[in-house]
Coordinates of C-alpha atoms in Angstrom, one line a residue:
Chain O
X1 CA -14.5 26.4 3.7
X2 CA -11.7 23.9 3.3
X3 CA -13.9 21.8 1.1
X4 CA -14.7 24.7 -1.1
X5 CA -11.0 25.5 -1.6
X6 CA -10.3 21.9 -2.6
X7 CA -13.1 21.9 -5.1
X8 CA -11.9 25.1 -6.8
X9 CA -11.1 24.3 -10.5
X10 CA -7.6 25.7 -10.1
X11 CA -6.8 23.4 -7.2
X12 CA -8.2 20.5 -9.0
X13 CA -6.1 21.3 -12.0
X14 CA -3.0 21.6 -9.9
X15 CA -3.8 18.3 -8.2
X16 CA -4.2 16.5 -11.5
X17 CA -0.9 17.9 -12.7
X18 CA 0.9 16.8 -9.6
X19 CA -0.8 13.5 -8.9
X20 CA -2.2 12.7 -12.3
X21 CA -5.6 11.9 -13.5
X22 CA -7.3 8.9 -15.0
X23 CA -5.8 9.6 -18.4
X24 CA -2.3 10.6 -17.5
X25 CA 0.3 10.2 -14.8
X26 CA 1.1 13.3 -12.8
X27 CA 4.3 15.2 -12.6
X28 CA 5.2 13.7 -9.2
X29 CA 4.8 10.3 -10.6
X30 CA 6.8 11.1 -13.8
X31 CA 9.5 12.8 -11.7
X32 CA 9.9 9.7 -9.5
X33 CA 9.9 7.5 -12.6
X34 CA 12.7 9.4 -14.2
X35 CA 14.7 9.7 -11.0
X36 CA 14.6 6.0 -10.6
X37 CA 15.4 5.3 -14.2
X38 CA 18.4 7.7 -14.1
X39 CA 19.7 6.3 -10.8
X40 CA 19.5 2.7 -12.1
X41 CA 20.9 3.7 -15.4
X42 CA 23.8 5.4 -13.7
X43 CA 24.5 2.3 -11.7
X44 CA 24.8 0.4 -14.9
X45 CA 26.8 3.0 -16.8
X46 CA 29.1 3.9 -14.0
X47 CA 31.5 1.0 -14.2
X48 CA 31.8 1.4 -18.0
X49 CA 32.4 5.2 -17.6
X50 CA 34.9 4.4 -14.9
X51 CA 36.7 2.0 -17.2
X52 CA 36.7 4.4 -20.1
X53 CA 37.9 7.4 -18.1
X54 CA 40.7 5.5 -16.5
X55 CA 41.8 4.0 -19.8
X56 CA 42.6 7.4 -21.2
X57 CA 44.5 8.7 -18.2
X58 CA 48.1 9.4 -18.7
X59 CA 50.5 8.2 -16.0
X60 CA 50.6 11.7 -14.7
X61 CA 46.9 11.9 -14.3
X62 CA 46.9 8.5 -12.6
X63 CA 49.2 9.8 -9.9
X64 CA 47.5 13.1 -9.6
X65 CA 44.8 12.8 -6.8
X66 CA 43.0 15.8 -8.2
X67 CA 42.1 14.0 -11.4
X68 CA 39.1 11.8 -10.8
X69 CA 36.6 11.8 -13.6
X70 CA 38.0 14.3 -16.1
X71 CA 41.5 13.5 -17.4
X72 CA 43.7 16.5 -18.3
X73 CA 44.4 15.1 -21.7
X74 CA 43.3 12.4 -24.1
X75 CA 46.1 9.9 -23.7
X76 CA 46.0 6.9 -26.1
X77 CA 49.3 5.3 -25.0
X78 CA 47.5 2.8 -22.8
X79 CA 45.5 1.6 -25.8
X80 CA 48.7 1.2 -27.8
X81 CA 50.2 -1.0 -25.1
X82 CA 47.0 -3.0 -24.4
X83 CA 46.6 -3.5 -28.2
X84 CA 50.0 -5.1 -28.3
X85 CA 49.7 -7.1 -25.1
X86 CA 46.4 -8.5 -26.3
X87 CA 47.8 -9.2 -29.7
X88 CA 44.6 -7.7 -30.8
X89 CA 44.1 -8.6 -34.4
X90 CA 44.9 -12.3 -33.8
X91 CA 42.9 -12.7 -30.7
X92 CA 40.0 -10.7 -32.0
X93 CA 39.8 -12.9 -35.1
X94 CA 39.9 -16.1 -33.1
X95 CA 37.4 -14.7 -30.7
X96 CA 35.0 -14.0 -33.5
X97 CA 35.6 -17.4 -35.1
X98 CA 35.3 -19.3 -31.8
X99 CA 32.0 -17.6 -31.0
X100 CA 30.4 -17.4 -34.4
X101 CA 31.2 -21.0 -35.6
X102 CA 29.7 -22.9 -32.6
X103 CA 26.8 -20.4 -32.5
X104 CA 25.8 -21.1 -36.1
X105 CA 26.0 -24.9 -35.5
X106 CA 24.3 -24.7 -32.1
X107 CA 21.4 -22.6 -33.5
X108 CA 20.9 -24.9 -36.5
X109 CA 20.9 -28.1 -34.3
X110 CA 18.6 -26.4 -31.7
X111 CA 16.1 -25.6 -34.4
X112 CA 16.0 -29.2 -35.5
X113 CA 15.6 -30.6 -32.0
X114 CA 13.2 -27.9 -31.0
X115 CA 11.1 -28.7 -34.0
X116 CA 11.0 -32.4 -33.2
X117 CA 9.9 -31.7 -29.7
X118 CA 7.2 -29.3 -30.7
X119 CA 5.6 -31.0 -33.7
X120 CA 5.7 -34.8 -32.9
X121 CA 4.1 -36.9 -30.2
X122 CA 6.3 -39.7 -29.0
X123 CA 7.0 -41.7 -25.9
X124 CA 9.6 -40.2 -23.5
X125 CA 9.2 -36.6 -24.4
X126 CA 8.8 -35.6 -20.7
X127 CA 12.1 -37.4 -20.0
X128 CA 13.8 -35.4 -22.8
X129 CA 12.6 -32.2 -21.2
X130 CA 13.9 -33.3 -17.8
X131 CA 17.3 -34.2 -19.4
X132 CA 17.4 -30.8 -21.2
X133 CA 16.9 -29.1 -17.8
X134 CA 19.6 -31.3 -16.4
X135 CA 22.1 -30.2 -19.1
X136 CA 21.3 -26.7 -18.2
X137 CA 21.8 -27.2 -14.4
X138 CA 24.8 -29.4 -14.3
X139 CA 27.9 -27.2 -13.9
X140 CA 30.6 -27.8 -16.5
X141 CA 33.2 -29.0 -14.0
X142 CA 31.1 -32.1 -13.4
X143 CA 31.6 -33.2 -17.0
X144 CA 34.6 -31.4 -18.3
X145 CA 37.5 -33.5 -17.1
X146 CA 36.7 -36.8 -19.0
X147 CA 35.9 -34.8 -22.1
X148 CA 39.3 -33.0 -21.8
X149 CA 41.1 -36.3 -21.4
X150 CA 39.3 -37.8 -24.4
X151 CA 40.2 -34.8 -26.5
X152 CA 43.8 -35.1 -25.3
X153 CA 43.9 -38.7 -26.4
X154 CA 42.4 -37.7 -29.8
X155 CA 44.9 -34.9 -30.1
X156 CA 42.0 -32.4 -30.3
X157 CA 43.0 -30.3 -27.3
X158 CA 43.6 -26.7 -28.4
X159 CA 41.8 -27.4 -31.6
X160 CA 38.7 -25.4 -32.5
X161 CA 36.9 -28.7 -33.1
X162 CA 36.9 -29.3 -29.3
X163 CA 34.4 -26.5 -29.0
X164 CA 32.6 -27.2 -32.2
X165 CA 31.8 -30.9 -31.9
X166 CA 29.6 -30.6 -28.8
X167 CA 27.7 -27.8 -30.5
X168 CA 27.0 -30.1 -33.5
X169 CA 25.4 -32.6 -31.1
X170 CA 23.2 -29.9 -29.4
X171 CA 25.4 -29.9 -26.3
X172 CA 27.0 -26.6 -26.8
X173 CA 27.1 -23.8 -24.2
X174 CA 23.5 -23.4 -22.9
X175 CA 22.1 -25.4 -25.8
X176 CA 19.0 -26.2 -23.7
X177 CA 17.8 -22.6 -23.7
X178 CA 18.0 -22.4 -27.4
X179 CA 16.2 -25.7 -27.9
X180 CA 13.4 -24.4 -25.7
X181 CA 13.3 -21.1 -27.7
X182 CA 12.7 -23.1 -30.9
X183 CA 10.3 -25.4 -29.1
X184 CA 8.2 -22.4 -28.2
X185 CA 8.5 -20.9 -31.6
X186 CA 7.5 -24.0 -33.5
X187 CA 4.7 -24.9 -31.1
X188 CA 2.8 -21.9 -32.3
X189 CA 3.1 -22.9 -35.9
X190 CA -0.5 -23.7 -37.1
X191 CA -1.2 -27.4 -37.5
X192 CA -3.5 -26.6 -40.5
X193 CA -0.5 -25.5 -42.6
X194 CA 1.4 -28.6 -41.6
X195 CA -1.6 -30.8 -42.6
X196 CA -2.3 -29.1 -45.9
X197 CA 1.4 -29.5 -46.8
X198 CA 1.1 -33.2 -45.9
X199 CA -1.9 -33.6 -48.1
X200 CA 0.0 -32.1 -51.0
X201 CA 2.5 -35.0 -50.4
X202 CA 5.3 -33.1 -48.6
X203 CA 7.7 -35.3 -46.6
X204 CA 8.4 -34.6 -43.0
X205 CA 11.7 -33.0 -43.8
X206 CA 10.1 -30.8 -46.5
X207 CA 7.5 -29.7 -43.9
X208 CA 10.3 -28.8 -41.5
X209 CA 11.8 -26.5 -44.2
X210 CA 8.3 -25.0 -44.9
X211 CA 7.9 -24.2 -41.2
X212 CA 11.4 -22.7 -40.8
X213 CA 10.6 -19.1 -41.9
X214 CA 8.1 -18.9 -39.1
X215 CA 11.0 -19.2 -36.7
X216 CA 13.2 -16.5 -38.1
X217 CA 13.0 -14.4 -34.9
X218 CA 14.0 -17.4 -32.9
X219 CA 17.0 -18.0 -35.2
X220 CA 18.2 -14.4 -34.9
X221 CA 17.7 -14.2 -31.1
X222 CA 19.4 -17.6 -30.6
X223 CA 22.3 -16.7 -32.8
X224 CA 22.9 -13.4 -31.1
X225 CA 22.7 -14.7 -27.5
X226 CA 24.7 -17.8 -28.4
X227 CA 27.5 -15.6 -29.9
X228 CA 27.5 -13.3 -26.9
X229 CA 27.6 -16.2 -24.4
X230 CA 30.3 -18.1 -26.3
X231 CA 32.3 -14.9 -26.5
X232 CA 32.1 -14.4 -22.8
X233 CA 32.6 -18.0 -21.8
X234 CA 36.1 -18.6 -20.4
X235 CA 35.8 -21.8 -18.3
X236 CA 35.3 -24.1 -21.2
X237 CA 37.5 -22.2 -23.7
X238 CA 40.5 -22.1 -21.3
X239 CA 40.2 -25.9 -20.8
X240 CA 39.5 -26.9 -24.4
X241 CA 41.5 -24.3 -26.4
X242 CA 44.5 -23.6 -24.1
X243 CA 47.7 -24.0 -26.0
X244 CA 46.0 -23.8 -29.4
X245 CA 43.6 -20.9 -29.8
X246 CA 43.6 -17.7 -27.7
X247 CA 40.4 -15.7 -27.5
X248 CA 40.2 -12.1 -26.2
X249 CA 38.8 -13.0 -22.8
X250 CA 41.5 -15.7 -22.4
X251 CA 44.2 -13.2 -23.1
X252 CA 42.6 -10.7 -20.8
X253 CA 42.6 -13.2 -17.9
X254 CA 46.4 -13.5 -18.2
X255 CA 47.0 -9.8 -19.0
X256 CA 49.5 -9.2 -16.3
X257 CA 51.7 -12.1 -17.3
X258 CA 51.5 -11.2 -21.0
X259 CA 52.3 -7.6 -20.2
X260 CA 55.4 -8.5 -18.3
X261 CA 56.6 -10.7 -21.2
X262 CA 56.3 -7.8 -23.5
X263 CA 57.6 -5.1 -21.1
X264 CA 59.8 -6.9 -18.6
X265 CA 59.5 -5.0 -15.3
X266 CA 63.2 -4.5 -14.7
X267 CA 64.0 -3.0 -18.1
X268 CA 61.3 -0.4 -18.6
X269 CA 61.0 3.0 -16.9
X270 CA 58.4 3.7 -14.3
X271 CA 55.9 5.1 -16.8
X272 CA 55.8 2.0 -18.8
X273 CA 55.1 -0.3 -15.9
X274 CA 51.7 -2.0 -15.8
X275 CA 49.2 0.3 -14.3
X276 CA 45.4 0.2 -13.9
X277 CA 45.0 2.5 -16.9
X278 CA 46.5 -0.1 -19.2
X279 CA 44.4 -2.8 -17.6
X280 CA 41.3 -0.8 -18.1
X281 CA 42.3 -0.2 -21.8
X282 CA 42.6 -3.9 -22.2
X283 CA 39.2 -4.6 -20.6
X284 CA 37.6 -1.9 -22.8
X285 CA 39.2 -3.3 -26.0
X286 CA 37.8 -6.7 -24.9
X287 CA 34.2 -5.6 -24.7
X288 CA 34.4 -3.1 -27.6
X289 CA 33.4 -5.6 -30.3
X290 CA 30.4 -6.7 -28.1
X291 CA 29.4 -3.1 -27.5
X292 CA 29.5 -2.4 -31.2
X293 CA 27.4 -5.5 -31.9
X294 CA 25.0 -4.6 -29.2
X295 CA 24.4 -1.0 -30.4
X296 CA 23.9 -2.2 -34.0
X297 CA 21.6 -5.1 -33.0
X298 CA 20.0 -3.6 -29.9
X299 CA 16.5 -3.8 -31.3
X300 CA 16.9 -7.6 -31.4
X301 CA 18.2 -7.8 -27.8
X302 CA 15.5 -5.5 -26.4
X303 CA 12.6 -7.2 -28.1
X304 CA 14.1 -10.7 -28.1
X305 CA 11.8 -12.2 -25.5
X306 CA 8.7 -10.7 -26.9
X307 CA 9.6 -12.1 -30.3
X308 CA 10.3 -15.6 -29.2
X309 CA 7.7 -15.6 -26.4
X310 CA 9.9 -17.6 -24.1
X311 CA 8.4 -17.3 -20.6
X312 CA 8.4 -21.0 -20.0
X313 CA 4.7 -21.8 -19.5
Chain S
X1 CA -19.2 -64.3 -44.2
X2 CA -21.6 -61.4 -43.4
X3 CA -20.5 -61.5 -39.8
X4 CA -16.8 -61.4 -40.5
X5 CA -16.9 -58.5 -43.0
X6 CA -17.6 -55.7 -40.6
X7 CA -14.9 -56.8 -38.2
X8 CA -12.3 -56.7 -41.0
X9 CA -13.5 -53.3 -42.0
X10 CA -13.1 -52.1 -38.4
X11 CA -9.7 -53.6 -37.9
X12 CA -8.1 -51.9 -40.9
X13 CA -8.5 -48.3 -39.7
X14 CA -7.4 -49.3 -36.2
X15 CA -4.2 -50.8 -37.5
X16 CA -3.6 -47.8 -39.7
X17 CA -4.1 -45.6 -36.6
X18 CA -1.4 -47.5 -34.7
X19 CA 1.1 -47.4 -37.6
X20 CA 0.4 -43.6 -38.0
X21 CA 1.3 -43.1 -34.4
X22 CA 4.4 -45.2 -34.8
X23 CA 5.3 -43.3 -37.9
X24 CA 4.9 -40.0 -36.1
X25 CA 7.0 -41.1 -33.2
X26 CA 9.7 -42.4 -35.4
X27 CA 9.9 -39.1 -37.3
X28 CA 10.0 -37.3 -34.0
X29 CA 12.8 -39.5 -32.8
X30 CA 14.7 -38.8 -36.0
X31 CA 14.6 -35.1 -35.3
X32 CA 15.9 -35.3 -31.7
X33 CA 18.3 -38.2 -32.4
X34 CA 21.3 -36.0 -32.7
X35 CA 20.6 -34.4 -29.4
X36 CA 20.1 -37.8 -27.6
X37 CA 23.5 -39.0 -29.0
X38 CA 25.1 -35.8 -27.9
X39 CA 23.5 -36.1 -24.5
X40 CA 25.0 -39.5 -24.0
X41 CA 28.5 -38.5 -25.4
X42 CA 28.9 -35.1 -23.8
X43 CA 26.7 -35.2 -20.7
X44 CA 25.7 -38.6 -19.4
X45 CA 29.0 -40.5 -20.0
X46 CA 31.3 -37.7 -18.8
X47 CA 29.1 -37.3 -15.8
X48 CA 29.3 -41.0 -15.0
X49 CA 33.1 -40.9 -15.6
X50 CA 33.5 -37.9 -13.3
X51 CA 31.6 -39.8 -10.6
X52 CA 34.0 -42.7 -11.1
X53 CA 37.0 -40.4 -10.7
X54 CA 35.5 -39.0 -7.5
X55 CA 35.7 -42.5 -6.0
X56 CA 39.2 -43.1 -7.0
X57 CA 42.7 -41.7 -6.7
X58 CA 43.4 -40.6 -10.3
X59 CA 46.9 -40.3 -11.7
X60 CA 47.3 -39.2 -15.3
X61 CA 50.4 -40.4 -17.1
X62 CA 51.1 -39.7 -20.8
X63 CA 48.4 -41.5 -22.7
X64 CA 46.7 -43.4 -19.9
X65 CA 44.8 -42.8 -16.8
X66 CA 45.3 -44.9 -13.7
X67 CA 42.6 -45.3 -11.1
X68 CA 42.9 -46.8 -7.7
X69 CA 39.7 -47.2 -5.8
X70 CA 39.5 -45.3 -2.6
X71 CA 35.7 -45.5 -1.9
X72 CA 34.4 -42.2 -0.4
X73 CA 37.8 -41.0 0.8
X74 CA 37.8 -38.0 -1.5
X75 CA 34.4 -36.9 -0.3
X76 CA 35.3 -37.2 3.4
X77 CA 38.5 -35.3 2.8
X78 CA 36.6 -32.5 1.1
X79 CA 34.0 -32.3 3.9
X80 CA 36.0 -33.2 7.0
X81 CA 39.6 -32.2 6.4
X82 CA 39.8 -29.5 3.8
X83 CA 39.6 -26.2 5.7
X84 CA 39.0 -24.1 2.5
X85 CA 36.3 -26.0 0.7
X86 CA 33.6 -26.0 3.3
X87 CA 34.2 -22.3 4.0
X88 CA 34.0 -21.5 0.3
X89 CA 30.8 -23.5 0.0
X90 CA 29.2 -21.7 2.9
X91 CA 30.2 -18.4 1.3
X92 CA 28.7 -19.5 -1.9
X93 CA 25.5 -20.5 -0.2
X94 CA 25.2 -17.2 1.6
X95 CA 26.0 -15.1 -1.5
X96 CA 23.5 -17.0 -3.6
X97 CA 20.7 -16.7 -1.0
X98 CA 21.4 -13.0 -0.6
X99 CA 21.7 -12.4 -4.4
X100 CA 18.6 -14.2 -5.6
X101 CA 16.0 -12.0 -3.8
X102 CA 17.9 -8.8 -4.8
X103 CA 18.1 -9.8 -8.5
X104 CA 14.4 -10.8 -8.5
X105 CA 13.1 -7.7 -6.8
X106 CA 15.4 -5.4 -8.8
X107 CA 14.6 -7.1 -12.1
X108 CA 10.9 -6.9 -11.3
X109 CA 11.1 -3.2 -10.5
X110 CA 13.1 -2.3 -13.6
X111 CA 10.7 -4.4 -15.8
X112 CA 7.7 -2.5 -14.3
X113 CA 9.4 0.8 -14.9
X114 CA 10.1 -0.1 -18.5
X115 CA 6.6 -1.2 -18.9
X116 CA 5.3 2.4 -18.4
X117 CA 5.1 4.8 -21.2
X118 CA 7.6 7.6 -21.1
X119 CA 10.1 9.5 -23.3
X120 CA 13.5 8.1 -24.1
X121 CA 12.2 4.6 -23.4
X122 CA 14.4 3.1 -26.1
X123 CA 17.5 4.7 -24.6
X124 CA 16.8 3.4 -21.1
X125 CA 16.1 0.0 -22.4
X126 CA 19.4 -0.1 -24.2
X127 CA 21.2 0.9 -21.0
X128 CA 19.4 -1.6 -18.9
X129 CA 20.2 -4.6 -21.1
X130 CA 23.8 -3.7 -21.5
X131 CA 24.9 -6.1 -18.8
X132 CA 23.7 -9.1 -20.8
X133 CA 26.4 -8.3 -23.3
X134 CA 29.4 -7.6 -21.2
X135 CA 29.1 -9.8 -18.1
X136 CA 32.0 -12.1 -18.6
X137 CA 34.4 -13.5 -16.0
X138 CA 37.6 -11.6 -16.9
X139 CA 35.8 -8.3 -17.4
X140 CA 34.0 -8.5 -14.1
X141 CA 37.3 -9.5 -12.4
X142 CA 39.1 -6.4 -13.7
X143 CA 36.2 -4.2 -12.8
X144 CA 36.1 -5.5 -9.2
X145 CA 39.8 -5.3 -8.9
X146 CA 39.6 -1.6 -9.7
X147 CA 36.8 -1.1 -7.3
X148 CA 34.2 -0.2 -10.0
X149 CA 31.7 -2.8 -8.9
X150 CA 31.1 -1.8 -5.3
X151 CA 28.3 0.5 -4.4
X152 CA 30.2 3.7 -5.0
X153 CA 32.2 4.6 -2.0
X154 CA 29.8 3.1 0.6
X155 CA 32.0 0.3 1.9
X156 CA 34.8 2.7 2.8
X157 CA 32.7 5.1 4.9
X158 CA 33.9 4.9 8.5
X159 CA 30.3 4.8 9.8
X160 CA 29.5 1.8 7.7
X161 CA 32.7 0.0 8.8
X162 CA 31.6 0.7 12.5
X163 CA 28.1 -0.5 11.7
X164 CA 29.5 -3.7 10.2
X165 CA 31.6 -4.4 13.2
X166 CA 28.7 -4.2 15.5
X167 CA 26.6 -6.7 13.6
X168 CA 26.5 -10.3 14.8
X169 CA 28.9 -12.6 12.9
X170 CA 26.1 -14.4 11.1
X171 CA 24.8 -11.2 9.6
X172 CA 28.1 -9.6 8.9
X173 CA 29.4 -11.4 5.9
X174 CA 26.1 -11.2 4.0
X175 CA 25.9 -7.5 4.7
X176 CA 29.5 -7.0 3.7
X177 CA 29.0 -8.9 0.5
X178 CA 25.9 -6.9 -0.2
X179 CA 27.8 -3.6 0.1
X180 CA 30.9 -4.6 -1.8
X181 CA 29.2 -6.4 -4.7
X182 CA 25.9 -4.6 -5.0
X183 CA 26.5 -3.3 -8.5
X184 CA 27.8 -6.8 -9.5
X185 CA 24.6 -8.4 -8.3
X186 CA 22.6 -5.9 -10.4
X187 CA 24.7 -6.7 -13.4
X188 CA 23.3 -10.3 -13.3
X189 CA 19.7 -9.1 -13.9
X190 CA 19.7 -8.5 -17.6
X191 CA 18.0 -11.6 -18.9
X192 CA 15.7 -11.6 -15.8
X193 CA 14.4 -8.1 -16.7
X194 CA 13.7 -9.4 -20.2
X195 CA 11.7 -12.3 -18.9
X196 CA 9.7 -10.1 -16.5
X197 CA 9.0 -7.5 -19.1
X198 CA 7.6 -10.0 -21.5
X199 CA 5.4 -11.5 -18.8
X200 CA 4.1 -8.1 -17.9
X201 CA 3.2 -7.4 -21.5
X202 CA 1.1 -10.6 -21.6
X203 CA -1.2 -9.5 -18.8
X204 CA -4.6 -8.7 -20.1
X205 CA -5.0 -4.9 -19.8
X206 CA -8.8 -5.2 -19.3
X207 CA -8.1 -6.7 -15.8
X208 CA -6.4 -3.5 -14.8
X209 CA -9.2 -1.4 -16.3
X210 CA -11.7 -3.5 -14.3
X211 CA -9.7 -3.0 -11.1
X212 CA -9.5 0.7 -11.7
X213 CA -13.3 1.0 -12.2
X214 CA -13.8 -0.9 -8.9
X215 CA -11.6 1.7 -7.3
X216 CA -8.5 -0.4 -6.6
X217 CA -5.5 1.6 -5.7
X218 CA -2.2 1.1 -7.5
X219 CA -0.8 -0.6 -4.4
X220 CA -3.7 -3.1 -4.3
X221 CA -3.5 -3.6 -8.1
X222 CA 0.2 -4.5 -7.7
X223 CA -0.4 -7.2 -5.0
X224 CA -3.6 -8.6 -6.4
X225 CA -2.9 -8.6 -10.2
X226 CA 0.7 -7.8 -11.2
X227 CA 2.5 -10.0 -8.7
X228 CA 0.4 -13.1 -9.1
X229 CA 0.7 -12.9 -12.9
X230 CA 4.5 -12.8 -12.6
X231 CA 4.7 -16.0 -10.5
X232 CA 5.8 -18.3 -13.4
X233 CA 8.4 -15.8 -14.5
X234 CA 9.6 -15.5 -10.9
X235 CA 10.2 -19.2 -10.6
X236 CA 12.0 -19.2 -14.0
X237 CA 14.1 -16.2 -13.1
X238 CA 15.1 -17.7 -9.7
X239 CA 16.3 -20.9 -11.4
X240 CA 18.1 -18.9 -14.1
X241 CA 19.8 -16.6 -11.5
X242 CA 21.0 -19.5 -9.3
X243 CA 22.3 -21.4 -12.3
X244 CA 24.1 -18.4 -13.7
X245 CA 25.7 -17.5 -10.4
X246 CA 26.7 -21.1 -9.8
X247 CA 28.3 -21.5 -13.2
X248 CA 30.0 -18.1 -13.3
X249 CA 33.7 -18.6 -14.0
X250 CA 34.8 -16.2 -11.3
X251 CA 32.8 -18.1 -8.7
X252 CA 35.3 -18.9 -5.9
X253 CA 34.2 -22.6 -5.5
X254 CA 34.6 -23.3 -9.2
X255 CA 38.0 -21.6 -9.2
X256 CA 39.1 -23.7 -6.2
X257 CA 37.9 -26.9 -7.8
X258 CA 39.7 -26.0 -11.0
X259 CA 42.9 -25.2 -9.2
X260 CA 42.7 -28.5 -7.3
X261 CA 42.4 -30.4 -10.6
X262 CA 45.9 -29.6 -11.5
X263 CA 47.3 -29.5 -8.0
X264 CA 49.7 -32.3 -6.8
X265 CA 47.9 -32.4 -3.5
X266 CA 44.5 -32.5 -5.0
X267 CA 44.2 -34.2 -8.3
X268 CA 41.4 -35.2 -10.6
X269 CA 39.7 -37.6 -8.2
X270 CA 39.6 -35.0 -5.4
X271 CA 38.4 -32.2 -7.7
X272 CA 35.6 -34.5 -9.1
X273 CA 34.4 -35.3 -5.6
X274 CA 34.2 -31.6 -4.8
X275 CA 32.4 -31.0 -8.1
X276 CA 29.7 -33.5 -7.0
X277 CA 29.4 -32.0 -3.5
X278 CA 29.0 -28.6 -5.2
X279 CA 26.4 -29.9 -7.5
X280 CA 24.5 -31.4 -4.5
X281 CA 24.6 -28.0 -2.7
X282 CA 23.4 -26.2 -5.8
X283 CA 20.5 -28.6 -6.3
X284 CA 19.6 -28.2 -2.7
X285 CA 19.6 -24.4 -3.1
X286 CA 17.5 -24.7 -6.2
X287 CA 15.1 -27.0 -4.3
X288 CA 14.8 -24.6 -1.4
X289 CA 14.1 -21.6 -3.5
X290 CA 11.8 -23.5 -5.8
X291 CA 9.8 -24.8 -2.9
X292 CA 9.3 -21.4 -1.4
X293 CA 8.5 -19.7 -4.7
X294 CA 6.1 -22.3 -6.0
X295 CA 4.4 -22.4 -2.6
X296 CA 4.0 -18.6 -2.8
X297 CA 2.8 -18.9 -6.5
X298 CA 0.1 -21.4 -5.6
X299 CA -1.1 -19.3 -2.8
X300 CA -1.1 -16.2 -5.0
X301 CA -3.1 -17.7 -7.8
X302 CA -5.9 -18.9 -5.4

C-alpha cells in the first residue's frame, strides 16, 4: 500500500520538485542555496550598509535611540565636514598617484622577471623561487628600518620616489605574487611560436615583445590588484611618505586629530563635535573610489584567477 | 687522418650545445637581473642590517647611527622582561590558529556555492569579492570601533556573556575573539574564495558523472572527489591567510613593534629584535599549518 502511494506519478513529481532529479536541483536544494547566499551576502554588506546609514544621520538622529537603520532625513553635513577634514581633492589625487605609479612599474617589471623565469633554463632557478617566497613571507618591519634610514640620508623620506624605487626593482608591495602570475601566464606560451620567431632571426628581446600580448589578462589583473593593494597599504606609506605625501588612508588613520585641528573642541557647538557619523562619512569617502573602480572593473576581479590560472601547481 | 675526422665532427655539435645552454642561461639571467639586484638592495641587505640592529643598542643622531653591541640582550628583554610582548604574541598565535580554519572552511563553502548554477550569480559574486577591495587597516579600524565588525549583537547577549564566563581560561579568549571578530575574519577570505573557485572549475566534470553513475551520494562525492582536488589550493590559501593576517597593519604585534621603534625606552635595536622573534613565530605557525595540511593532502590523494 505504502509502496504504491510512493510510486504514484504525482508523488514522484512532487519528490523531484522538492529533492531534485538527475537533471535539475530540487526546490529544497535551491532554497537552501539562496538562503546561504543571502545570509553570507548580508554578512558582507552589513558593515557597508551600517557605515553608509550612519554617515547620513544628522546629529539629532544619532542621539535618537529610535533611529537605527532608517534616518529621518538625508543629512549631508557629515560629508561636508569629512570632505574638509580629509582635504579630499589633494589626498585623493596623491592616493591615486601613489597607487597607480608604483603599480604600473611593478607590473612591468614583474612581467619581465616572470618571463625570464618561465622561458629560460638556468642554474639557480629554484633558489630564485625560494627567495621570491621569502620576500612574500618576511614582514615589512624586518626590513623597513634600514631602508628608512637610507632614504633619510638620501633626503628621499616623504618623497614619492621612496615608494617607487623598490617597485622598479621588483620589490614593491607583494611583487612576488605578480611575478608568479606572469610566470604562470608565460609558461603556457607555446614553445613552437618562440622557436619559429627565433628561426626568423628575432632576438630574445624581440621574442619577449612578441609573447607579451598573450599575457594581457595577467597585465590587467596584476595592475588592478596592485593598485588596490597599494591604495590600502598604510604601514609602508606611513613610514616612507610621512611628512611629504598624504594618502587617503593615511589621513583617515589620523582623522580625529585632523578634525580637532579644523574644528577645535572648545570653540564649536555640540553639534559640530566629532561624532561617529562624521567618522563613518570619512571612511566611506575613503573607500568610495575603490568601490567605483570595483563596480566598473568587477568582471576582471571576479574572473581574474580563471584568466591568469594562478593556483600554484 | 681518417680516424681523427669523425671525432672533430662529433666535437663541434657538443661544443655548440654547451654554448647554446650558456647563451640561454645568460639571457635568462638578463631578464631576472633587475629583480636579483632589487632583492639584494631591498630585502637581503636590509634584513641583515635589521638583524645587526637587533644585537645592538641603536641610537640615531642627525646624520649618523651609533651602534653599541649588546649581544642577545634585546632578545632576552623581549622574551623575559617585557610583559606586553609575549602576551601580544600569544594573542596573535591564538587568533591566527583560530582564523585560518575558519577562513579556509568559509572560503571553500562560498566557492562551492558560487560554483553551482543559479540566477543572479553575477550579483552574488560581486558582493562576495567586495572585501578584496576595501580591507585596509584604517577602514577596518573604524568599522571595528563602531561595532560593525562583530557578529551582529551576539557578543552583548547576557546568555553569551554567562557562557563565556563558564568556559575554562584557555578556551575563553579564542571564543571571545571568534564572537567579536567573526565578520572581520570572513572579510579576509576574498582572494581565498577566488583561488578555490578556480581550482573547482579545473576539476574534470567526467569524474563527477562517473561517480553519479556509480551511485555515489553528494556527501561521498564531496569527501572523495571535491576535497582531495582542492588540497593544493588549501595549502596555498593557508599560507596566504597566515601571511595576510601577520602583515596586516592593524595587527597588535606589528603596532607594538612600530610604537617601540620610536619609543625612548624601546628604540630601533629592541624593535628589530622583536621583529625577528615575530618572524620566527610566524614561520613556526606556517610550518605547523603546512605540516598538517600537506600530511592531509598526501593522505587524501592516495
